[in-house]
């Protein structure tokens, strides 16, 4: 037992420089670069990481001391090579004692979750506080005349779940720039709509949820826009919702909308 303990201590001590070298993210990036393309010069490694030569040299010296890299000379060029042996020693000492099938399963689950997170459409959330009652805010969201005043479009529907709602222009043309479906309506607290605001959303429209929460003489209005399919759509709603909600807030608190349309300012500042 004592012999085994001494051997384990020796192995752990031998690996200490390796763990120390791997603890630094810059040195791990250097190893990643060598894994991608082995046998690079100092200049090549510096260029790929935008790093000063002196700083890179210091990191490479630590990696070489830990036996994680080796060097060879090719004429006047010093080439750096990845040495996987210490990493294999870590695997034998710290990983192989565990069940490999279980570790592989956990790794597969993690990678699957990361891929889903990367491919899932983004969600935009906007929160504002308004000096008004929940009933006033609900009416402002669903009344055709009020929406025409602060939104520049008239929102029309009977606001029953399953009904169609339309975002109609106020120029008398009768053109609906958006036609969606009322998914949920719980007056005066929650309204959920499909919101196909672009051609990319016709088959799978995004969804908007308005949540109205009262607190004494004010309410918190939260706009949650989910399933936004493109970066252009996300940029559009990131400027659009704050502008629309600012106009709604002004109308309810002062009786009038802002003197200039806030979305026009956003378009001008963004070069739109």
PDB file of C-alpha atoms in Angstrom:
ATOM      1  CA  UNK A   1       0.000   0.000   0.000  1.00  0.00           C
ATOM      2  CA  UNK A   2       2.811   2.398   0.880  1.00  0.00           C
ATOM      3  CA  UNK A   3       4.600   1.629  -2.400  1.00  0.00           C
ATOM      4  CA  UNK A   4       1.428   2.392  -4.405  1.00  0.00           C
ATOM      5  CA  UNK A   5       0.927   5.642  -2.516  1.00  0.00           C
ATOM      6  CA  UNK A   6       4.492   6.719  -3.250  1.00  0.00           C
ATOM      7  CA  UNK A   7       4.057   5.898  -6.948  1.00  0.00           C
ATOM      8  CA  UNK A   8       0.831   7.892  -7.112  1.00  0.00           C
ATOM      9  CA  UNK A   9       2.524  10.861  -5.424  1.00  0.00           C
ATOM     10  CA  UNK A  10       5.384  10.653  -7.933  1.00  0.00           C
ATOM     11  CA  UNK A  11       2.991  10.543 -10.898  1.00  0.00           C
ATOM     12  CA  UNK A  12       1.010  13.473  -9.523  1.00  0.00           C
ATOM     13  CA  UNK A  13       4.217  15.448  -8.982  1.00  0.00           C
ATOM     14  CA  UNK A  14       5.419  14.657 -12.509  1.00  0.00           C
ATOM     15  CA  UNK A  15       2.165  16.045 -13.903  1.00  0.00           C
ATOM     16  CA  UNK A  16       2.228  19.261 -11.859  1.00  0.00           C
ATOM     17  CA  UNK A  17       4.072  21.273 -14.562  1.00  0.00           C
ATOM     18  CA  UNK A  18       1.548  20.026 -17.118  1.00  0.00           C
ATOM     19  CA  UNK A  19      -1.440  21.192 -15.067  1.00  0.00           C
ATOM     20  CA  UNK A  20       0.296  24.518 -14.436  1.00  0.00           C
ATOM     21  CA  UNK A  21       0.951  24.985 -18.156  1.00  0.00           C
ATOM     22  CA  UNK A  22      -2.619  24.077 -19.098  1.00  0.00           C
ATOM     23  CA  UNK A  23      -4.087  26.450 -16.504  1.00  0.00           C
ATOM     24  CA  UNK A  24      -3.367  29.479 -18.688  1.00  0.00           C
ATOM     25  CA  UNK A  25      -5.875  30.132 -21.540  1.00  0.00           C
ATOM     26  CA  UNK A  26      -3.195  31.663 -23.776  1.00  0.00           C
ATOM     27  CA  UNK A  27      -1.060  28.540 -23.551  1.00  0.00           C
ATOM     28  CA  UNK A  28      -4.108  26.399 -24.323  1.00  0.00           C
ATOM     29  CA  UNK A  29      -4.708  28.502 -27.437  1.00  0.00           C
ATOM     30  CA  UNK A  30      -1.099  27.923 -28.499  1.00  0.00           C
ATOM     31  CA  UNK A  31      -1.654  24.181 -28.161  1.00  0.00           C
ATOM     32  CA  UNK A  32      -4.865  24.494 -30.169  1.00  0.00           C
ATOM     33  CA  UNK A  33      -2.968  26.240 -32.962  1.00  0.00           C
ATOM     34  CA  UNK A  34      -0.334  23.504 -33.001  1.00  0.00           C
ATOM     35  CA  UNK A  35      -3.063  20.881 -33.030  1.00  0.00           C
ATOM     36  CA  UNK A  36      -4.554  22.561 -36.102  1.00  0.00           C
ATOM     37  CA  UNK A  37      -1.163  22.880 -37.819  1.00  0.00           C
ATOM     38  CA  UNK A  38       1.864  21.258 -36.266  1.00  0.00           C
ATOM     39  CA  UNK A  39       5.404  22.508 -36.795  1.00  0.00           C
ATOM     40  CA  UNK A  40       4.875  26.296 -36.702  1.00  0.00           C
ATOM     41  CA  UNK A  41       7.509  28.965 -36.208  1.00  0.00           C
ATOM     42  CA  UNK A  42       7.341  31.583 -33.457  1.00  0.00           C
ATOM     43  CA  UNK A  43       6.280  34.195 -35.998  1.00  0.00           C
ATOM     44  CA  UNK A  44       3.433  32.040 -37.294  1.00  0.00           C
ATOM     45  CA  UNK A  45       2.121  31.407 -33.792  1.00  0.00           C
ATOM     46  CA  UNK A  46       2.348  35.107 -32.911  1.00  0.00           C
ATOM     47  CA  UNK A  47       0.465  36.086 -36.052  1.00  0.00           C
ATOM     48  CA  UNK A  48      -2.382  33.642 -35.488  1.00  0.00           C
ATOM     49  CA  UNK A  49      -2.914  34.931 -31.946  1.00  0.00           C
ATOM     50  CA  UNK A  50      -1.990  38.619 -32.439  1.00  0.00           C
ATOM     51  CA  UNK A  51       0.606  38.231 -29.677  1.00  0.00           C
ATOM     52  CA  UNK A  52       3.973  39.900 -29.094  1.00  0.00           C
ATOM     53  CA  UNK A  53       6.994  37.668 -29.746  1.00  0.00           C
ATOM     54  CA  UNK A  54       8.356  38.094 -26.210  1.00  0.00           C
ATOM     55  CA  UNK A  55       5.055  37.082 -24.621  1.00  0.00           C
ATOM     56  CA  UNK A  56       4.669  34.089 -26.942  1.00  0.00           C
ATOM     57  CA  UNK A  57       8.243  32.981 -26.230  1.00  0.00           C
ATOM     58  CA  UNK A  58       7.574  32.992 -22.476  1.00  0.00           C
ATOM     59  CA  UNK A  59       4.432  30.894 -22.874  1.00  0.00           C
ATOM     60  CA  UNK A  60       6.181  28.453 -25.218  1.00  0.00           C
ATOM     61  CA  UNK A  61       9.007  28.057 -22.691  1.00  0.00           C
ATOM     62  CA  UNK A  62       6.478  26.988 -20.024  1.00  0.00           C
ATOM     63  CA  UNK A  63       4.887  24.519 -22.450  1.00  0.00           C
ATOM     64  CA  UNK A  64       8.293  23.120 -23.392  1.00  0.00           C
ATOM     65  CA  UNK A  65       9.260  22.762 -19.728  1.00  0.00           C
ATOM     66  CA  UNK A  66       6.069  20.740 -19.204  1.00  0.00           C
ATOM     67  CA  UNK A  67       7.027  18.579 -22.221  1.00  0.00           C
ATOM     68  CA  UNK A  68       3.803  19.598 -23.963  1.00  0.00           C
ATOM     69  CA  UNK A  69       5.719  20.818 -27.001  1.00  0.00           C
ATOM     70  CA  UNK A  70       9.042  19.951 -28.584  1.00  0.00           C
ATOM     71  CA  UNK A  71      11.163  21.925 -31.016  1.00  0.00           C
ATOM     72  CA  UNK A  72      13.219  21.121 -34.093  1.00  0.00           C
ATOM     73  CA  UNK A  73      15.372  23.243 -36.379  1.00  0.00           C
ATOM     74  CA  UNK A  74      14.736  23.458 -40.091  1.00  0.00           C
ATOM     75  CA  UNK A  75      17.602  25.489 -41.439  1.00  0.00           C
ATOM     76  CA  UNK A  76      17.443  28.759 -39.499  1.00  0.00           C
ATOM     77  CA  UNK A  77      13.805  28.268 -38.485  1.00  0.00           C
ATOM     78  CA  UNK A  78      12.829  26.851 -35.106  1.00  0.00           C
ATOM     79  CA  UNK A  79       9.665  24.764 -35.436  1.00  0.00           C
ATOM     80  CA  UNK A  80       7.303  23.946 -32.559  1.00  0.00           C
ATOM     81  CA  UNK A  81       5.516  20.594 -32.361  1.00  0.00           C
ATOM     82  CA  UNK A  82       2.711  19.372 -30.134  1.00  0.00           C
ATOM     83  CA  UNK A  83       3.727  16.505 -27.821  1.00  0.00           C
ATOM     84  CA  UNK A  84       0.593  14.562 -26.777  1.00  0.00           C
ATOM     85  CA  UNK A  85       2.359  12.223 -24.319  1.00  0.00           C
ATOM     86  CA  UNK A  86       1.710  14.299 -21.136  1.00  0.00           C
ATOM     87  CA  UNK A  87      -1.942  14.680 -22.146  1.00  0.00           C
ATOM     88  CA  UNK A  88      -2.131  10.901 -22.539  1.00  0.00           C
ATOM     89  CA  UNK A  89      -0.613  10.517 -19.073  1.00  0.00           C
ATOM     90  CA  UNK A  90      -3.349  12.782 -17.670  1.00  0.00           C
ATOM     91  CA  UNK A  91      -5.966  10.694 -19.402  1.00  0.00           C
ATOM     92  CA  UNK A  92      -4.572   7.477 -17.910  1.00  0.00           C
ATOM     93  CA  UNK A  93      -4.160   8.991 -14.448  1.00  0.00           C
ATOM     94  CA  UNK A  94      -7.395  11.026 -14.170  1.00  0.00           C
ATOM     95  CA  UNK A  95      -9.891   9.864 -16.806  1.00  0.00           C
ATOM     96  CA  UNK A  96      -9.498   6.164 -17.535  1.00  0.00           C
ATOM     97  CA  UNK A  97     -10.494   5.273 -13.976  1.00  0.00           C
ATOM     98  CA  UNK A  98     -13.986   6.539 -14.776  1.00  0.00           C
ATOM     99  CA  UNK A  99     -16.461   4.792 -17.053  1.00  0.00           C
ATOM    100  CA  UNK A 100     -15.716   5.845 -20.620  1.00  0.00           C
ATOM    101  CA  UNK A 101     -19.220   5.049 -21.960  1.00  0.00           C
ATOM    102  CA  UNK A 102     -20.761   7.338 -19.352  1.00  0.00           C
ATOM    103  CA  UNK A 103     -18.305  10.120 -20.133  1.00  0.00           C
ATOM    104  CA  UNK A 104     -18.983   9.766 -23.856  1.00  0.00           C
ATOM    105  CA  UNK A 105     -22.737   9.967 -23.223  1.00  0.00           C
ATOM    106  CA  UNK A 106     -22.343  13.082 -21.099  1.00  0.00           C
ATOM    107  CA  UNK A 107     -20.102  14.651 -23.731  1.00  0.00           C
ATOM    108  CA  UNK A 108     -22.643  13.878 -26.470  1.00  0.00           C
ATOM    109  CA  UNK A 109     -25.436  15.453 -24.406  1.00  0.00           C
ATOM    110  CA  UNK A 110     -23.353  18.578 -23.811  1.00  0.00           C
ATOM    111  CA  UNK A 111     -22.453  18.972 -27.491  1.00  0.00           C
ATOM    112  CA  UNK A 112     -26.089  18.457 -28.509  1.00  0.00           C
ATOM    113  CA  UNK A 113     -27.248  21.115 -26.039  1.00  0.00           C
ATOM    114  CA  UNK A 114     -24.587  23.546 -27.268  1.00  0.00           C
ATOM    115  CA  UNK A 115     -25.591  22.986 -30.905  1.00  0.00           C
ATOM    116  CA  UNK A 116     -29.267  23.551 -30.102  1.00  0.00           C
ATOM    117  CA  UNK A 117     -28.425  26.735 -28.196  1.00  0.00           C
ATOM    118  CA  UNK A 118     -26.396  28.028 -31.146  1.00  0.00           C
ATOM    119  CA  UNK A 119     -29.115  27.268 -33.716  1.00  0.00           C
ATOM    120  CA  UNK A 120     -32.160  28.366 -31.687  1.00  0.00           C
ATOM    121  CA  UNK A 121     -33.620  31.694 -32.885  1.00  0.00           C
ATOM    122  CA  UNK A 122     -32.838  34.529 -30.465  1.00  0.00           C
ATOM    123  CA  UNK A 123     -35.359  36.100 -28.093  1.00  0.00           C
ATOM    124  CA  UNK A 124     -35.713  39.855 -27.551  1.00  0.00           C
ATOM    125  CA  UNK A 125     -37.085  41.213 -24.254  1.00  0.00           C
ATOM    126  CA  UNK A 126     -38.043  44.817 -23.521  1.00  0.00           C
ATOM    127  CA  UNK A 127     -39.343  46.092 -20.165  1.00  0.00           C
ATOM    128  CA  UNK A 128     -40.857  49.489 -19.364  1.00  0.00           C
ATOM    129  CA  UNK A 129     -42.707  50.982 -16.377  1.00  0.00           C
ATOM    130  CA  UNK A 130     -45.806  53.090 -16.958  1.00  0.00           C
ATOM    131  CA  UNK A 131     -47.908  55.236 -14.623  1.00  0.00           C
ATOM    132  CA  UNK A 132     -51.239  53.714 -15.585  1.00  0.00           C
ATOM    133  CA  UNK A 133     -53.628  50.935 -14.642  1.00  0.00           C
ATOM    134  CA  UNK A 134     -53.460  47.438 -16.192  1.00  0.00           C
ATOM    135  CA  UNK A 135     -56.790  48.145 -17.906  1.00  0.00           C
ATOM    136  CA  UNK A 136     -55.414  51.295 -19.539  1.00  0.00           C
ATOM    137  CA  UNK A 137     -52.339  49.470 -20.830  1.00  0.00           C
ATOM    138  CA  UNK A 138     -54.461  46.581 -22.129  1.00  0.00           C
ATOM    139  CA  UNK A 139     -56.721  49.018 -23.986  1.00  0.00           C
ATOM    140  CA  UNK A 140     -53.680  50.780 -25.435  1.00  0.00           C
ATOM    141  CA  UNK A 141     -52.442  47.460 -26.843  1.00  0.00           C
ATOM    142  CA  UNK A 142     -55.776  46.333 -28.298  1.00  0.00           C
ATOM    143  CA  UNK A 143     -57.731  49.467 -29.236  1.00  0.00           C
ATOM    144  CA  UNK A 144     -57.587  50.239 -32.960  1.00  0.00           C
ATOM    145  CA  UNK A 145     -57.720  54.036 -32.515  1.00  0.00           C
ATOM    146  CA  UNK A 146     -55.118  54.159 -29.734  1.00  0.00           C
ATOM    147  CA  UNK A 147     -52.630  51.918 -31.547  1.00  0.00           C
ATOM    148  CA  UNK A 148     -53.033  54.111 -34.617  1.00  0.00           C
ATOM    149  CA  UNK A 149     -51.968  57.130 -32.530  1.00  0.00           C
ATOM    150  CA  UNK A 150     -48.764  55.758 -30.979  1.00  0.00           C
ATOM    151  CA  UNK A 151     -47.769  52.898 -33.321  1.00  0.00           C
ATOM    152  CA  UNK A 152     -48.412  54.377 -36.747  1.00  0.00           C
ATOM    153  CA  UNK A 153     -50.550  51.303 -37.493  1.00  0.00           C
ATOM    154  CA  UNK A 154     -53.997  50.280 -36.288  1.00  0.00           C
ATOM    155  CA  UNK A 155     -54.132  46.893 -34.555  1.00  0.00           C
ATOM    156  CA  UNK A 156     -57.534  45.335 -35.248  1.00  0.00           C
ATOM    157  CA  UNK A 157     -59.085  42.089 -33.952  1.00  0.00           C
ATOM    158  CA  UNK A 158     -61.748  40.814 -31.578  1.00  0.00           C
ATOM    159  CA  UNK A 159     -58.764  39.625 -29.506  1.00  0.00           C
ATOM    160  CA  UNK A 160     -60.156  36.167 -28.867  1.00  0.00           C
ATOM    161  CA  UNK A 161     -57.784  33.157 -28.870  1.00  0.00           C
ATOM    162  CA  UNK A 162     -57.603  31.734 -32.384  1.00  0.00           C
ATOM    163  CA  UNK A 163     -58.768  34.961 -34.032  1.00  0.00           C
ATOM    164  CA  UNK A 164     -56.829  36.857 -36.683  1.00  0.00           C
ATOM    165  CA  UNK A 165     -55.289  40.208 -35.844  1.00  0.00           C
ATOM    166  CA  UNK A 166     -54.043  42.781 -38.369  1.00  0.00           C
ATOM    167  CA  UNK A 167     -51.487  45.570 -38.244  1.00  0.00           C
ATOM    168  CA  UNK A 168     -53.153  47.989 -40.682  1.00  0.00           C
ATOM    169  CA  UNK A 169     -51.672  51.107 -42.230  1.00  0.00           C
ATOM    170  CA  UNK A 170     -53.361  54.365 -41.237  1.00  0.00           C
ATOM    171  CA  UNK A 171     -53.285  55.906 -44.724  1.00  0.00           C
ATOM    172  CA  UNK A 172     -56.694  54.515 -45.644  1.00  0.00           C
ATOM    173  CA  UNK A 173     -55.242  51.930 -48.033  1.00  0.00           C
ATOM    174  CA  UNK A 174     -56.495  49.019 -45.945  1.00  0.00           C
ATOM    175  CA  UNK A 175     -53.108  47.295 -46.329  1.00  0.00           C
ATOM    176  CA  UNK A 176     -52.119  45.031 -43.450  1.00  0.00           C
ATOM    177  CA  UNK A 177     -48.338  44.921 -43.044  1.00  0.00           C
ATOM    178  CA  UNK A 178     -48.711  42.120 -40.505  1.00  0.00           C
ATOM    179  CA  UNK A 179     -51.460  39.513 -40.209  1.00  0.00           C
ATOM    180  CA  UNK A 180     -51.141  37.125 -37.283  1.00  0.00           C
ATOM    181  CA  UNK A 181     -53.100  34.995 -34.859  1.00  0.00           C
ATOM    182  CA  UNK A 182     -54.164  35.638 -31.276  1.00  0.00           C
ATOM    183  CA  UNK A 183     -52.754  32.716 -29.300  1.00  0.00           C
ATOM    184  CA  UNK A 184     -53.726  33.786 -25.790  1.00  0.00           C
ATOM    185  CA  UNK A 185     -55.679  36.706 -24.334  1.00  0.00           C
ATOM    186  CA  UNK A 186     -56.090  37.190 -20.578  1.00  0.00           C
ATOM    187  CA  UNK A 187     -57.195  40.788 -20.062  1.00  0.00           C
ATOM    188  CA  UNK A 188     -55.749  42.871 -18.602  1.00  0.00           C
ATOM    189  CA  UNK A 189     -52.595  40.849 -17.869  1.00  0.00           C
ATOM    190  CA  UNK A 190     -51.348  38.799 -20.810  1.00  0.00           C
ATOM    191  CA  UNK A 191     -51.596  38.856 -24.601  1.00  0.00           C
ATOM    192  CA  UNK A 192     -49.784  36.427 -26.915  1.00  0.00           C
ATOM    193  CA  UNK A 193     -49.687  36.892 -30.707  1.00  0.00           C
ATOM    194  CA  UNK A 194     -47.939  35.412 -33.703  1.00  0.00           C
ATOM    195  CA  UNK A 195     -45.933  38.187 -35.352  1.00  0.00           C
ATOM    196  CA  UNK A 196     -44.890  37.370 -38.943  1.00  0.00           C
ATOM    197  CA  UNK A 197     -43.093  40.657 -39.481  1.00  0.00           C
ATOM    198  CA  UNK A 198     -40.953  39.603 -42.458  1.00  0.00           C
ATOM    199  CA  UNK A 199     -41.129  37.278 -45.452  1.00  0.00           C
ATOM    200  CA  UNK A 200     -38.856  34.779 -43.658  1.00  0.00           C
ATOM    201  CA  UNK A 201     -41.536  34.361 -40.969  1.00  0.00           C
ATOM    202  CA  UNK A 202     -44.511  33.464 -43.146  1.00  0.00           C
ATOM    203  CA  UNK A 203     -44.213  29.704 -42.557  1.00  0.00           C
ATOM    204  CA  UNK A 204     -42.941  29.827 -38.963  1.00  0.00           C
ATOM    205  CA  UNK A 205     -43.885  33.216 -37.504  1.00  0.00           C
ATOM    206  CA  UNK A 206     -42.225  34.665 -34.452  1.00  0.00           C
ATOM    207  CA  UNK A 207     -44.279  35.168 -31.311  1.00  0.00           C
ATOM    208  CA  UNK A 208     -44.822  38.235 -29.123  1.00  0.00           C
ATOM    209  CA  UNK A 209     -45.989  38.094 -25.505  1.00  0.00           C
ATOM    210  CA  UNK A 210     -47.147  41.210 -23.654  1.00  0.00           C
ATOM    211  CA  UNK A 211     -47.186  40.811 -19.867  1.00  0.00           C
ATOM    212  CA  UNK A 212     -48.811  43.520 -17.713  1.00  0.00           C
ATOM    213  CA  UNK A 213     -47.969  43.467 -13.987  1.00  0.00           C
ATOM    214  CA  UNK A 214     -49.474  46.064 -11.619  1.00  0.00           C
ATOM    215  CA  UNK A 215     -47.701  47.591  -8.628  1.00  0.00           C
ATOM    216  CA  UNK A 216     -49.612  50.292  -6.729  1.00  0.00           C
ATOM    217  CA  UNK A 217     -49.981  53.182  -9.222  1.00  0.00           C
ATOM    218  CA  UNK A 218     -47.709  51.812 -11.948  1.00  0.00           C
ATOM    219  CA  UNK A 219     -47.454  48.747 -14.154  1.00  0.00           C
ATOM    220  CA  UNK A 220     -44.515  46.863 -15.575  1.00  0.00           C
ATOM    221  CA  UNK A 221     -45.036  46.062 -19.243  1.00  0.00           C
ATOM    222  CA  UNK A 222     -42.786  43.329 -20.625  1.00  0.00           C
ATOM    223  CA  UNK A 223     -42.542  42.618 -24.353  1.00  0.00           C
ATOM    224  CA  UNK A 224     -41.022  39.230 -25.158  1.00  0.00           C
ATOM    225  CA  UNK A 225     -40.399  38.539 -28.866  1.00  0.00           C
ATOM    226  CA  UNK A 226     -39.395  34.913 -29.511  1.00  0.00           C
ATOM    227  CA  UNK A 227     -38.347  32.936 -32.568  1.00  0.00           C
ATOM    228  CA  UNK A 228     -36.818  35.835 -34.502  1.00  0.00           C
ATOM    229  CA  UNK A 229     -35.376  34.063 -37.579  1.00  0.00           C
ATOM    230  CA  UNK A 230     -32.738  36.438 -38.974  1.00  0.00           C
ATOM    231  CA  UNK A 231     -30.209  38.976 -37.746  1.00  0.00           C
ATOM    232  CA  UNK A 232     -31.962  41.656 -39.821  1.00  0.00           C
ATOM    233  CA  UNK A 233     -35.261  40.890 -38.058  1.00  0.00           C
ATOM    234  CA  UNK A 234     -33.559  41.032 -34.668  1.00  0.00           C
ATOM    235  CA  UNK A 235     -31.965  44.387 -35.429  1.00  0.00           C
ATOM    236  CA  UNK A 236     -35.314  45.739 -36.646  1.00  0.00           C
ATOM    237  CA  UNK A 237     -37.231  44.777 -33.505  1.00  0.00           C
ATOM    238  CA  UNK A 238     -34.353  45.924 -31.256  1.00  0.00           C
ATOM    239  CA  UNK A 239     -34.963  49.444 -32.535  1.00  0.00           C
ATOM    240  CA  UNK A 240     -38.702  49.098 -33.096  1.00  0.00           C
ATOM    241  CA  UNK A 241     -40.019  47.899 -29.739  1.00  0.00           C
ATOM    242  CA  UNK A 242     -38.309  50.592 -27.614  1.00  0.00           C
ATOM    243  CA  UNK A 243     -39.645  53.268 -29.988  1.00  0.00           C
ATOM    244  CA  UNK A 244     -43.215  51.949 -29.957  1.00  0.00           C
ATOM    245  CA  UNK A 245     -43.254  51.442 -26.182  1.00  0.00           C
ATOM    246  CA  UNK A 246     -41.855  54.951 -25.580  1.00  0.00           C
ATOM    247  CA  UNK A 247     -44.728  56.400 -27.614  1.00  0.00           C
ATOM    248  CA  UNK A 248     -47.285  54.248 -25.750  1.00  0.00           C
ATOM    249  CA  UNK A 249     -45.849  55.326 -22.397  1.00  0.00           C
ATOM    250  CA  UNK A 250     -45.965  59.008 -23.410  1.00  0.00           C
ATOM    251  CA  UNK A 251     -49.592  58.700 -24.571  1.00  0.00           C
ATOM    252  CA  UNK A 252     -50.776  57.088 -21.340  1.00  0.00           C
ATOM    253  CA  UNK A 253     -48.830  59.361 -18.996  1.00  0.00           C
ATOM    254  CA  UNK A 254     -49.222  62.734 -20.760  1.00  0.00           C
ATOM    255  CA  UNK A 255     -52.228  62.253 -23.020  1.00  0.00           C
ATOM    256  CA  UNK A 256     -50.161  62.730 -26.154  1.00  0.00           C
ATOM    257  CA  UNK A 257     -47.511  60.874 -28.152  1.00  0.00           C
ATOM    258  CA  UNK A 258     -43.943  62.094 -28.516  1.00  0.00           C
ATOM    259  CA  UNK A 259     -43.523  65.167 -30.758  1.00  0.00           C
ATOM    260  CA  UNK A 260     -41.515  63.146 -33.292  1.00  0.00           C
ATOM    261  CA  UNK A 261     -41.947  59.514 -34.255  1.00  0.00           C
ATOM    262  CA  UNK A 262     -39.204  57.723 -32.261  1.00  0.00           C
ATOM    263  CA  UNK A 263     -38.756  54.975 -34.884  1.00  0.00           C
ATOM    264  CA  UNK A 264     -37.809  57.661 -37.414  1.00  0.00           C
ATOM    265  CA  UNK A 265     -34.986  58.736 -35.091  1.00  0.00           C
ATOM    266  CA  UNK A 266     -33.815  55.135 -34.708  1.00  0.00           C
ATOM    267  CA  UNK A 267     -33.804  54.671 -38.501  1.00  0.00           C
ATOM    268  CA  UNK A 268     -31.835  57.905 -38.986  1.00  0.00           C
ATOM    269  CA  UNK A 269     -29.216  57.037 -36.345  1.00  0.00           C
ATOM    270  CA  UNK A 270     -28.772  53.520 -37.734  1.00  0.00           C
ATOM    271  CA  UNK A 271     -28.462  54.841 -41.271  1.00  0.00           C
ATOM    272  CA  UNK A 272     -31.686  53.162 -42.352  1.00  0.00           C
TER     273      UNK A 272
END
